[in-house]
């Protein structure tokens, strides 16, 4: 049985690991994978606002090192009163038949199935939580850890400094564009900057960096730092869609990607010039083949609108835009997509199905079957003398 420490408004964990509010999902999954012999039969139900314990019979829980729930200690109203002290009167939800008792950053729900009427309160609350007319022995059914004073008004917290682990994350990524299409990225980055003292003295650092098509790999390294991984392309399955007459000629050297997993961004460099030729932005939606590899890229992309009386007008596409809405904004039908099948090897199947790639304004939108955008690939301007149509893949 897991023995876990409850920290209101922060976390649930032990000396080896900790689930923290605001933690990236990839880190939570990594904990589950590392401790798979102890944490078994995992089903992922994601919430960015709360940590919920819905079955207290399967875990031991303690607060400030003292257990309030274990095989020997039942989490009764009297036990909660003893462990956490006084708080405001609770709230009874007659539809759920649950009595909610709230502390700052922590809430307990008591099951009141045996009651024939809603709970009544004594007019004097000076005697603590047990003075509320809750039957003796009523036990906690659920527990919630959240940020703020109220579970109903809680909001998703930002990432805590303890979760940065030396990485840099992108708060937002703005796609820069010129008259013909995208020209680069402006990234608002977050890092945990430590002073000469302890981690407790660490503060959040916020800074901006910009990278452009044509930047050298040295330029990108100086702006964004070292990538998490460098990947060399062995083949280009989209080359068949290129109008270039030399598309079937094998290259003597391979283009390569800088993979920035915590930014949700890949940057492709030309093997000959070592300059940026492509950006890939990942949304990290569940149900996609690459889910949980990248942190979600919170991008904003200005799209040129081609409607009557809309010269020069742009609309913004974000990580949360759906493809049908984008087509509606554009005011004209987009050409038929290229169907993309992903698998790790020819003998493996992709359980998530195919995705669809639409070309638009020097960008390729990879769209999932649920109409969400899985990734956006940005291409640089065509080289002089190369006649490349906007909706065609290089």
Coordinates of C-alpha atoms in Angstrom, one line a residue, residues 19-303:
X19 CA 2.9 14.4 -8.1
X20 CA 2.8 18.2 -8.1
X21 CA 0.2 20.7 -9.2
X22 CA 1.4 22.2 -12.5
X23 CA 3.7 19.3 -13.2
X24 CA 4.1 18.5 -16.9
X25 CA 2.2 15.3 -17.8
X26 CA 5.3 13.7 -19.2
X27 CA 7.0 13.9 -15.8
X28 CA 4.0 12.3 -14.1
X29 CA 4.0 9.5 -16.7
X30 CA 7.8 9.1 -16.1
X31 CA 7.1 8.6 -12.4
X32 CA 4.5 5.9 -13.1
X33 CA 6.9 4.1 -15.5
X34 CA 9.8 4.2 -13.1
X35 CA 7.8 2.8 -10.2
X36 CA 5.7 0.3 -12.2
X37 CA 6.4 -2.5 -9.8
X38 CA 4.8 -0.5 -7.0
X39 CA 2.2 1.6 -8.8
X40 CA 0.2 -1.0 -10.8
X41 CA -2.9 -1.0 -13.0
X42 CA -2.6 2.6 -14.0
X43 CA -5.5 4.4 -15.8
X44 CA -4.7 8.0 -16.8
X45 CA -7.5 10.6 -16.1
X46 CA -5.9 14.0 -16.6
X47 CA -6.8 17.2 -14.8
X48 CA -4.7 20.3 -14.9
X49 CA -6.5 21.8 -11.8
X50 CA -6.6 19.2 -9.1
X51 CA -5.0 16.0 -7.7
X52 CA -7.9 13.7 -6.6
X53 CA -7.7 10.6 -4.4
X54 CA -11.0 8.9 -5.1
X55 CA -10.4 5.6 -3.1
X56 CA -8.8 6.1 0.3
X57 CA -8.9 2.4 1.1
X58 CA -5.9 1.8 -1.2
X59 CA -3.4 4.3 0.1
X60 CA -2.1 5.6 3.4
X61 CA -2.2 9.3 3.8
X62 CA -0.4 11.6 6.3
X63 CA -0.1 15.3 6.9
X64 CA 3.0 16.8 8.5
X65 CA 4.3 13.3 9.0
X66 CA 1.2 12.1 11.0
X67 CA -1.2 9.6 9.4
X68 CA -4.9 10.5 9.1
X69 CA -5.8 7.6 6.9
X70 CA -4.4 4.1 7.1
X71 CA -5.5 0.5 7.7
X72 CA -5.5 1.3 11.4
X73 CA -6.9 4.9 11.2
X74 CA -10.2 5.7 9.5
X75 CA -10.5 9.2 8.0
X76 CA -13.6 10.2 10.0
X77 CA -14.7 13.7 10.6
X78 CA -13.2 13.5 14.1
X79 CA -9.9 12.4 12.7
X80 CA -9.9 15.2 10.1
X81 CA -10.7 17.7 12.8
X82 CA -7.8 16.4 14.9
X83 CA -5.3 16.4 12.0
X84 CA -6.1 19.6 10.2
X85 CA -7.9 21.8 12.8
X86 CA -10.8 24.1 12.4
X87 CA -12.1 25.5 9.2
X88 CA -15.2 27.2 7.8
X89 CA -18.5 25.3 7.8
X90 CA -18.8 22.7 5.1
X91 CA -21.2 22.7 2.1
X92 CA -23.8 19.9 1.5
X93 CA -24.6 18.9 -2.0
X94 CA -28.0 17.1 -1.9
X95 CA -27.7 15.9 -5.5
X96 CA -24.4 14.1 -4.8
X97 CA -25.3 13.4 -1.2
X98 CA -21.8 14.6 -0.4
X99 CA -20.7 16.9 2.4
X100 CA -17.7 19.0 1.2
X101 CA -15.3 20.3 3.9
X102 CA -12.8 22.9 2.5
X103 CA -9.4 24.0 3.7
X104 CA -7.0 26.2 1.8
X105 CA -5.8 24.0 -1.1
X106 CA -7.4 20.9 0.3
X107 CA -11.0 19.5 0.3
X108 CA -12.6 16.4 1.8
X109 CA -15.9 14.9 0.6
X110 CA -17.9 12.8 3.1
X111 CA -20.5 10.3 1.9
X112 CA -23.9 10.8 3.6
X113 CA -25.9 8.0 2.1
X114 CA -27.4 7.0 5.4
X115 CA -29.0 10.4 6.0
X116 CA -32.6 10.9 5.4
X117 CA -32.4 14.6 5.3
X118 CA -29.8 17.3 4.6
X119 CA -27.4 18.0 7.4
X120 CA -28.3 20.7 10.0
X121 CA -25.9 23.0 11.7
X122 CA -25.7 24.1 15.3
X123 CA -25.8 27.9 15.6
X124 CA -22.5 27.9 17.5
X125 CA -19.4 26.8 15.6
X126 CA -17.0 27.3 18.5
X127 CA -16.6 23.6 19.2
X128 CA -14.7 22.8 16.0
X129 CA -15.6 20.7 13.0
X130 CA -17.2 17.9 15.1
X131 CA -19.8 20.3 16.3
X132 CA -21.4 20.3 12.8
X133 CA -24.1 17.7 12.9
X134 CA -22.3 15.0 10.9
X135 CA -22.9 11.5 12.2
X136 CA -20.1 10.0 14.2
X137 CA -17.9 7.7 12.0
X138 CA -18.7 9.4 8.7
X139 CA -15.6 8.9 6.6
X140 CA -14.0 10.7 3.7
X141 CA -15.0 9.4 0.3
X142 CA -12.7 11.7 -1.8
X143 CA -9.9 14.1 -1.3
X144 CA -8.8 17.0 -3.6
X145 CA -5.6 19.0 -3.6
X146 CA -5.8 22.2 -5.6
X147 CA -4.6 25.8 -5.7
X148 CA -6.5 28.6 -3.9
X149 CA -9.2 28.8 -1.3
X150 CA -12.0 27.0 -3.1
X151 CA -12.3 23.9 -5.2
X152 CA -15.1 25.5 -7.2
X153 CA -12.9 28.6 -8.0
X154 CA -9.6 26.9 -8.5
X155 CA -7.5 27.5 -11.6
X156 CA -4.7 25.6 -13.1
X157 CA -1.4 26.8 -11.5
X158 CA 1.8 27.5 -13.4
X159 CA 4.6 25.0 -13.4
X160 CA 6.5 25.0 -10.1
X161 CA 10.2 25.7 -10.1
X162 CA 10.9 22.1 -8.8
X163 CA 9.6 20.7 -12.1
X164 CA 12.0 22.6 -14.4
X165 CA 14.9 20.2 -13.7
X166 CA 17.3 22.4 -15.6
X167 CA 15.1 22.7 -18.7
X168 CA 13.7 25.7 -20.5
X169 CA 10.0 25.8 -21.4
X170 CA 8.1 28.0 -23.8
X171 CA 5.3 30.1 -22.4
X172 CA 4.3 31.1 -25.9
X173 CA 5.5 30.9 -29.4
X174 CA 4.6 33.5 -32.0
X175 CA 5.0 32.8 -35.7
X176 CA 6.5 35.8 -37.5
X177 CA 5.6 36.3 -41.1
X178 CA 6.3 38.5 -44.0
X179 CA 4.2 39.2 -47.1
X180 CA 4.5 35.6 -48.4
X181 CA 4.4 33.4 -45.3
X182 CA 6.2 32.6 -42.1
X183 CA 9.7 34.0 -41.5
X184 CA 10.6 32.7 -38.1
X185 CA 9.6 32.2 -34.5
X186 CA 9.5 34.5 -31.4
X187 CA 9.6 32.5 -28.2
X188 CA 8.8 33.7 -24.7
X189 CA 10.8 31.3 -22.6
X190 CA 10.7 30.3 -18.9
X191 CA 13.6 29.0 -16.8
X192 CA 14.3 28.5 -13.1
X193 CA 17.2 30.9 -12.6
X194 CA 19.2 30.2 -9.4
X195 CA 21.3 32.7 -7.6
X196 CA 24.4 31.8 -5.6
X197 CA 22.3 30.4 -2.8
X198 CA 19.9 27.5 -2.3
X199 CA 17.1 26.3 -4.6
X200 CA 14.7 28.1 -2.2
X201 CA 16.2 31.3 -3.6
X202 CA 15.4 30.3 -7.2
X203 CA 13.2 32.6 -9.2
X204 CA 11.4 32.3 -12.5
X205 CA 13.3 33.9 -15.4
X206 CA 11.3 35.1 -18.4
X207 CA 13.1 36.1 -21.6
X208 CA 12.5 36.3 -25.3
X209 CA 14.4 34.8 -28.2
X210 CA 13.8 34.8 -31.9
X211 CA 15.0 32.4 -34.6
X212 CA 14.5 32.8 -38.4
X213 CA 14.7 30.8 -41.6
X214 CA 18.3 31.0 -42.8
X215 CA 19.8 31.1 -39.3
X216 CA 22.9 28.9 -38.9
X217 CA 22.9 26.1 -36.3
X218 CA 25.3 28.2 -34.3
X219 CA 22.8 31.1 -34.3
X220 CA 20.1 28.7 -33.0
X221 CA 22.4 27.2 -30.3
X222 CA 23.2 30.7 -29.1
X223 CA 19.5 31.6 -28.9
X224 CA 17.9 28.4 -27.6
X225 CA 20.8 26.4 -26.2
X226 CA 21.6 22.8 -26.9
X227 CA 18.7 20.6 -28.1
X228 CA 17.6 17.5 -26.2
X229 CA 18.4 15.4 -29.3
X230 CA 19.8 15.7 -32.8
X231 CA 18.0 13.5 -35.3
X232 CA 19.3 12.8 -38.8
X233 CA 16.8 12.2 -41.5
X234 CA 17.3 8.9 -43.3
X235 CA 14.6 9.5 -45.9
X236 CA 12.0 12.1 -46.9
X237 CA 8.7 10.4 -47.5
X238 CA 7.2 13.7 -48.7
X239 CA 9.8 14.3 -51.5
X240 CA 7.5 12.5 -54.0
X241 CA 5.1 15.5 -53.7
X242 CA 7.8 18.0 -54.7
X243 CA 7.7 19.4 -58.3
X244 CA 11.5 19.5 -58.4
X245 CA 12.9 17.3 -61.2
X246 CA 15.8 16.0 -59.0
X247 CA 13.4 14.7 -56.3
X248 CA 14.4 11.0 -56.9
X249 CA 18.1 11.6 -56.7
X250 CA 19.5 10.4 -53.4
X251 CA 21.2 13.0 -51.3
X252 CA 24.9 12.5 -50.4
X253 CA 24.3 13.7 -46.8
X254 CA 21.2 14.0 -44.6
X255 CA 19.4 17.0 -43.2
X256 CA 19.1 17.0 -39.4
X257 CA 16.7 18.1 -36.8
X258 CA 17.3 19.9 -33.5
X259 CA 14.6 18.4 -31.2
X260 CA 13.6 20.8 -28.3
X261 CA 11.1 18.5 -26.5
X262 CA 10.3 21.0 -23.6
X263 CA 9.6 23.8 -26.2
X264 CA 7.4 21.5 -28.4
X265 CA 9.6 22.6 -31.4
X266 CA 11.7 20.8 -34.0
X267 CA 14.1 22.8 -36.2
X268 CA 15.4 21.2 -39.5
X269 CA 18.8 22.3 -40.9
X270 CA 20.0 21.8 -44.4
X271 CA 22.8 19.3 -44.6
X272 CA 24.9 21.4 -47.0
X273 CA 24.4 24.9 -45.7
X274 CA 23.6 24.1 -42.0
X275 CA 20.9 26.7 -42.1
X276 CA 17.3 26.6 -40.9
X277 CA 14.9 25.4 -43.5
X278 CA 11.9 24.2 -41.5
X279 CA 10.2 24.6 -38.1
X280 CA 7.8 22.0 -36.6
X281 CA 5.4 23.0 -33.8
X282 CA 3.7 20.2 -31.8
X283 CA 0.4 20.4 -29.9
X284 CA 0.8 17.1 -27.9
X285 CA -2.8 16.1 -28.1
X286 CA -3.9 12.7 -26.7
X287 CA -4.6 10.2 -29.5
X288 CA -1.7 11.3 -31.6
X289 CA 1.3 9.0 -32.4
X290 CA 3.8 11.4 -30.8
X291 CA 1.7 12.1 -27.7
X292 CA 3.8 12.7 -24.5
X293 CA 7.1 13.1 -26.4
X294 CA 6.8 16.9 -26.7
X295 CA 5.6 19.5 -24.3
X296 CA 2.7 21.4 -25.8
X297 CA 3.8 24.3 -28.0
X298 CA 1.4 27.3 -27.2
X299 CA 1.7 28.9 -30.7
X300 CA -0.1 31.7 -32.4
X301 CA 0.0 31.8 -36.2
X302 CA -1.3 34.8 -38.2
X303 CA -3.2 33.6 -41.3

